[in-house]
CSV table of N, CA and C in Angstrom, one decimal:
chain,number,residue,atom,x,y,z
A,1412,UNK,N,247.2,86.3,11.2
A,1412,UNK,CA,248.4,86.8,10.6
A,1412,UNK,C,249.5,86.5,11.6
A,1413,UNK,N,250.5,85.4,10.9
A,1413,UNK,CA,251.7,85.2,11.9
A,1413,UNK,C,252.4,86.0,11.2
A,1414,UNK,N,253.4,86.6,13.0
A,1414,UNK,CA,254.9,86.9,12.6
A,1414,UNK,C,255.7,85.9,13.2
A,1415,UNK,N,255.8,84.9,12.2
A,1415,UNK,CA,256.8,83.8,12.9
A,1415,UNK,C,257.8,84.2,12.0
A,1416,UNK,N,258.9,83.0,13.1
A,1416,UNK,CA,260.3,83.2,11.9
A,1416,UNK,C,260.0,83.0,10.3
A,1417,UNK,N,259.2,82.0,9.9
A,1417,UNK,CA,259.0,81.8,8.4
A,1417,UNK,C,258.9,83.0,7.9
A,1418,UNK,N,258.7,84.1,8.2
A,1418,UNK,CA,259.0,85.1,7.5
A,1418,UNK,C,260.0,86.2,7.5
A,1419,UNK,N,260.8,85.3,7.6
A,1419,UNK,CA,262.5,86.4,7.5
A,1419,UNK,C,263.0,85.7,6.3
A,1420,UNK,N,263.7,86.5,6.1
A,1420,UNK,CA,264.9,86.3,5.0
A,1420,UNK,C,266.3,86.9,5.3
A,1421,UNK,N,267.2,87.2,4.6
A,1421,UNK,CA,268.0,88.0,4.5
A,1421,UNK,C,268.1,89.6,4.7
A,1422,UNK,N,269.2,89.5,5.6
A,1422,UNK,CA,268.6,91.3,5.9
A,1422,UNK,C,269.1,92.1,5.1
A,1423,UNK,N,268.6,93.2,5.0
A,1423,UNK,CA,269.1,94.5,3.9
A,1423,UNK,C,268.6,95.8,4.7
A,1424,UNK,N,269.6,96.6,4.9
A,1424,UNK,CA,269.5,97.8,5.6
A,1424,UNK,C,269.2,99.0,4.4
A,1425,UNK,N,268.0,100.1,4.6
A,1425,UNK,CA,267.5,101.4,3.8
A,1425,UNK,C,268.5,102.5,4.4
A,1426,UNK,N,269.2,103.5,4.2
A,1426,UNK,CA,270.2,104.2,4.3
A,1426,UNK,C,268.5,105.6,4.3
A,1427,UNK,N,267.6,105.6,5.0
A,1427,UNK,CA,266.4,106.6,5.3
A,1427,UNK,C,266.5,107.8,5.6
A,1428,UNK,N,265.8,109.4,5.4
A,1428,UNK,CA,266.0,110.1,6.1
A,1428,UNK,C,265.1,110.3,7.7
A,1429,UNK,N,265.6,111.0,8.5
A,1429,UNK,CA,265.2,111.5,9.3
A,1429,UNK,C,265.8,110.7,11.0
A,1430,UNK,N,265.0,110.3,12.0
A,1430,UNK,CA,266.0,109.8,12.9
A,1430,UNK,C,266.4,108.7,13.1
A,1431,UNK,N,265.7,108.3,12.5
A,1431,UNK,CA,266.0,106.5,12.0
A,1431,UNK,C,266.6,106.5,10.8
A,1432,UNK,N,267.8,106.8,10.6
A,1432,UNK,CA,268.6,107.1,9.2
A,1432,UNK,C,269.0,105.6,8.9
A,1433,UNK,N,269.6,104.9,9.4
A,1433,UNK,CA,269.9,103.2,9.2
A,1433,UNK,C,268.2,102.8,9.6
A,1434,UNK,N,267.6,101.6,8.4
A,1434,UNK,CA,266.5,101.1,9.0
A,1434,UNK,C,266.8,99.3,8.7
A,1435,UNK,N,267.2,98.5,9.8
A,1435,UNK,CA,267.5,97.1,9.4
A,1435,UNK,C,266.4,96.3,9.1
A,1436,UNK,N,266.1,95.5,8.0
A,1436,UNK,CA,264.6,95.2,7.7
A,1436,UNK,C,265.0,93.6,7.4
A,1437,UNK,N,264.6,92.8,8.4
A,1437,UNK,CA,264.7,91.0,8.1
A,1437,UNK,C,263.5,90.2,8.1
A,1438,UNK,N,262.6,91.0,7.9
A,1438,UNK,CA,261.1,90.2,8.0
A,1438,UNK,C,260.2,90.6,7.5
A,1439,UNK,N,259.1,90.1,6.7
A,1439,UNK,CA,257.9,90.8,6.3
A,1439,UNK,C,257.2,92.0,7.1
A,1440,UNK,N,257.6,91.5,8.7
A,1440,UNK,CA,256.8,92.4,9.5
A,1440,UNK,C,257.7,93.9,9.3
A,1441,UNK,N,258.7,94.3,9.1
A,1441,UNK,CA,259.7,95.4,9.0
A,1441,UNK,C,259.6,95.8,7.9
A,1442,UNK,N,259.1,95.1,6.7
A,1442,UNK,CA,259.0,95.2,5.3
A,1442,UNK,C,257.4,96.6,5.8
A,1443,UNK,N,256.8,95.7,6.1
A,1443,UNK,CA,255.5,96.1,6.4
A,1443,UNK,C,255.2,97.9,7.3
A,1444,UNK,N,256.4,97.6,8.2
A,1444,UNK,CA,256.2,98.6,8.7
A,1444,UNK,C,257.4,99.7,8.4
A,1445,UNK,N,258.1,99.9,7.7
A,1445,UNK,CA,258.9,100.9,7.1
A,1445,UNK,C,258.1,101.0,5.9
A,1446,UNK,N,257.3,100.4,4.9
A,1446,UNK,CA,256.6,101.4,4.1
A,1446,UNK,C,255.2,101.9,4.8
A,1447,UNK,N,254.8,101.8,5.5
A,1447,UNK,CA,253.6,102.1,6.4
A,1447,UNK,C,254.3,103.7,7.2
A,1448,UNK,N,255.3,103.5,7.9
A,1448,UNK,CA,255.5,104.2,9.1
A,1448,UNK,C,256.2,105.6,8.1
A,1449,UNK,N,257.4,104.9,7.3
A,1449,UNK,CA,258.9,105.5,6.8
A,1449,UNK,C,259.1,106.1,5.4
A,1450,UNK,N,258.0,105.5,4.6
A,1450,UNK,CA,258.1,105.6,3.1
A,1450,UNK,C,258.0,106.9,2.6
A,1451,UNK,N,258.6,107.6,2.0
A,1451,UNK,CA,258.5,109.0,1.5
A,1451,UNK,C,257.3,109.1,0.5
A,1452,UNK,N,257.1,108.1,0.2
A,1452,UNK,CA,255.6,108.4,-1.1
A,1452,UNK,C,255.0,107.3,-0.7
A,1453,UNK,N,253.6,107.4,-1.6
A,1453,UNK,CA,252.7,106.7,-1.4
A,1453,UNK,C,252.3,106.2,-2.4
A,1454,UNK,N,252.8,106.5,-3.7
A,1454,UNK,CA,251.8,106.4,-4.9
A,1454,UNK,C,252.9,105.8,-5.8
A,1455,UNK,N,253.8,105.6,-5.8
A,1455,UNK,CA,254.7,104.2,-6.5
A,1455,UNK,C,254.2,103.3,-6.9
A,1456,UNK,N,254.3,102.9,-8.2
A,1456,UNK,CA,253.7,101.5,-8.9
A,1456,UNK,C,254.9,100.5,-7.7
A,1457,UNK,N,255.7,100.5,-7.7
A,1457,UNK,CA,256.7,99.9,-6.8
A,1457,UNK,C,256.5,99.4,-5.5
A,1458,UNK,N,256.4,100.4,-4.8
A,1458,UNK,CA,255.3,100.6,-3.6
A,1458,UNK,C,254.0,100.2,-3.3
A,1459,UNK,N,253.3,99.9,-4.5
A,1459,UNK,CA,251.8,99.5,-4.2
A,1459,UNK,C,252.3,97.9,-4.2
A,1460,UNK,N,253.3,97.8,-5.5
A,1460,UNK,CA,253.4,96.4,-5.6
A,1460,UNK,C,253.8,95.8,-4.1
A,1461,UNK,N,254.8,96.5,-3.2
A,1461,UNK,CA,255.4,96.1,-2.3
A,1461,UNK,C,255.1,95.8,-1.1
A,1462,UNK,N,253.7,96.7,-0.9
A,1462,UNK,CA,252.5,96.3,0.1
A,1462,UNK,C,251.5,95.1,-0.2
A,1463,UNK,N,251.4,94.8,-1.4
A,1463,UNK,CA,250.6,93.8,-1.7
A,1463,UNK,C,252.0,92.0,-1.9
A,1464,UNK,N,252.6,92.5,-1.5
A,1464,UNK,CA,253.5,91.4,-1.5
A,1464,UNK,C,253.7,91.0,-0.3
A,1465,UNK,N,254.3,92.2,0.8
A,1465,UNK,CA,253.7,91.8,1.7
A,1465,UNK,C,252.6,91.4,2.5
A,1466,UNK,N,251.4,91.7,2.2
A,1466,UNK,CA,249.8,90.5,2.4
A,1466,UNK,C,250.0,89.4,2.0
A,1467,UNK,N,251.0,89.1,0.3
A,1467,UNK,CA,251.0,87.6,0.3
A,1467,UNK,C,252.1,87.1,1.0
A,1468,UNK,N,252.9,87.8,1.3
A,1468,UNK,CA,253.8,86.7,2.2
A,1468,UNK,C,253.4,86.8,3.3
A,1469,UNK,N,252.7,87.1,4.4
A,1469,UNK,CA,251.9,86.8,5.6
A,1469,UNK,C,250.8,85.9,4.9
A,1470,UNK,N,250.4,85.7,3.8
A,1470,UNK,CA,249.0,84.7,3.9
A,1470,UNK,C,249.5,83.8,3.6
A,1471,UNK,N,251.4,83.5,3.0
A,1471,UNK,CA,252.0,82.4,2.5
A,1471,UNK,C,251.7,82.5,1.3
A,1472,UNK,N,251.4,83.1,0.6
A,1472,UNK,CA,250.9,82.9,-1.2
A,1472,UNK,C,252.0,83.1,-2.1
A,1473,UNK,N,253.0,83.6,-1.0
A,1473,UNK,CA,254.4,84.6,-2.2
A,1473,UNK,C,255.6,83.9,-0.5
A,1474,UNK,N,256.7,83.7,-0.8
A,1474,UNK,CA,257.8,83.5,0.0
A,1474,UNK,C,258.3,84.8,0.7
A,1475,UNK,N,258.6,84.8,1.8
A,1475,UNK,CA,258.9,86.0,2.3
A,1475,UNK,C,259.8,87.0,1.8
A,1476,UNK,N,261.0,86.1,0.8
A,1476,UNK,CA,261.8,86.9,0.2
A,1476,UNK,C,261.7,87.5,-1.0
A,1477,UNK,N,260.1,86.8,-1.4
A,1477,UNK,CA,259.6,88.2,-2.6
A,1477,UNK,C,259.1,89.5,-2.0
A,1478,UNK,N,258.5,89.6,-0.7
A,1478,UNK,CA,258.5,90.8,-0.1
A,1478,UNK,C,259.9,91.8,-0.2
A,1479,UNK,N,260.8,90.9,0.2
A,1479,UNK,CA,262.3,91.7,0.1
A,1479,UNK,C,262.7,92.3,-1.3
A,1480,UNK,N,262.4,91.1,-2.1
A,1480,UNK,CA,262.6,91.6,-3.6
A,1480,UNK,C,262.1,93.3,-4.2
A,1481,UNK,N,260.4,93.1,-3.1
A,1481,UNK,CA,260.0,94.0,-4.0
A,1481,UNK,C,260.0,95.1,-3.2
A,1482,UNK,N,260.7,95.3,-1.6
A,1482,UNK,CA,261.0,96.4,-0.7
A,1482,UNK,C,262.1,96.9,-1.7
A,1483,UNK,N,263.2,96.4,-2.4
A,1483,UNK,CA,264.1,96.9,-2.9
A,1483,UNK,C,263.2,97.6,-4.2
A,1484,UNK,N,263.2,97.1,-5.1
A,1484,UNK,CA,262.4,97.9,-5.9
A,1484,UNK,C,261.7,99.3,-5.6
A,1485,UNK,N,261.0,98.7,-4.9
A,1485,UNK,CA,260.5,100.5,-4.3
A,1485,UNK,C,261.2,101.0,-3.9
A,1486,UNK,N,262.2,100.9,-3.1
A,1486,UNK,CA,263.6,101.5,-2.9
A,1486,UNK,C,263.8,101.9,-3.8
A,1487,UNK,N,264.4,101.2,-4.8
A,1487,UNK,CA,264.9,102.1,-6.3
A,1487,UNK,C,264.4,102.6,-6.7
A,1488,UNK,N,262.6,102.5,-6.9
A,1488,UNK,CA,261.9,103.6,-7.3
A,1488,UNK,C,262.2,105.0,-6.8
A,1489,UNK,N,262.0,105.1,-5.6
A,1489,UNK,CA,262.3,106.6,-5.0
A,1489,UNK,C,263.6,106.7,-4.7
A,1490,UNK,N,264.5,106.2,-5.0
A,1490,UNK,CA,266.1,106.0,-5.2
A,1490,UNK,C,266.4,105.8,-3.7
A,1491,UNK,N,266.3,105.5,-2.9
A,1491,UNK,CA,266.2,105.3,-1.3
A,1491,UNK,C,267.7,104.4,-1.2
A,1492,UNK,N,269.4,104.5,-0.9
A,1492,UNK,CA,270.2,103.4,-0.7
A,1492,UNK,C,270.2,102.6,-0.1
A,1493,UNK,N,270.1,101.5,-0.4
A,1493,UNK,CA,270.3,100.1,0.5
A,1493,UNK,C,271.7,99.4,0.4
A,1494,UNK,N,271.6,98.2,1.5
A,1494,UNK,CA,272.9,97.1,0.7
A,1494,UNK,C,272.4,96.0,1.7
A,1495,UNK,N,272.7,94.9,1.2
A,1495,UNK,CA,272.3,93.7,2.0
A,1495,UNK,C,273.7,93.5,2.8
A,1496,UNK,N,272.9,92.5,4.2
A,1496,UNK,CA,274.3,92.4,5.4
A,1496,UNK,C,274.4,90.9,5.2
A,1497,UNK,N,275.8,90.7,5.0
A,1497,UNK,CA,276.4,89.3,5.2
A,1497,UNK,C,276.8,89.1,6.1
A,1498,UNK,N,276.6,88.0,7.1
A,1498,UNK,CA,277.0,87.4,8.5
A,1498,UNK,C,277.2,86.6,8.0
């Protein structure tokens, strides 16, 4: 399992509770670890999708920016705010 650059995309910040209220997420591996660490539920059709998306973008089977696709999703599922950052 690499965390090389090939798996970033575009960042998009989660508007989260608790002390990590801003969570900045630009790579599969942040994808990975804010639903693991951060996620308020576990049982999201959204959510399941969004951990098995990220397995395929670390195995390369899906682009890293379907991980992102579907971090948002699960976001919306549990209504979580986001917005993407333009530099």
């Amino acid at each position: 399992m690499s965390l090389n650059i090939s798996h970033q995309f575009p960042a998009v910040r989660l508007v989260m509770d608790g002390a990590e209220r801003y969570r900045l997420i630009r790579t599969v591996a942040d994808v990975a670890e804010v639903l693991v660490k951060d996620w308020p539920s576990d049982d999201g059709e959204e959510y399941i999708n969004a951990l098995v998306a990220c397995l395929d973008a670390y195995k390369e089977t899906i682009p890293a920016l379907a991980a992102r696709e579907a971090l948002i999703r699960a976001a919306d599922e549990v209504r979580i705010p986001h917005f993407t950052l333009v530099c």
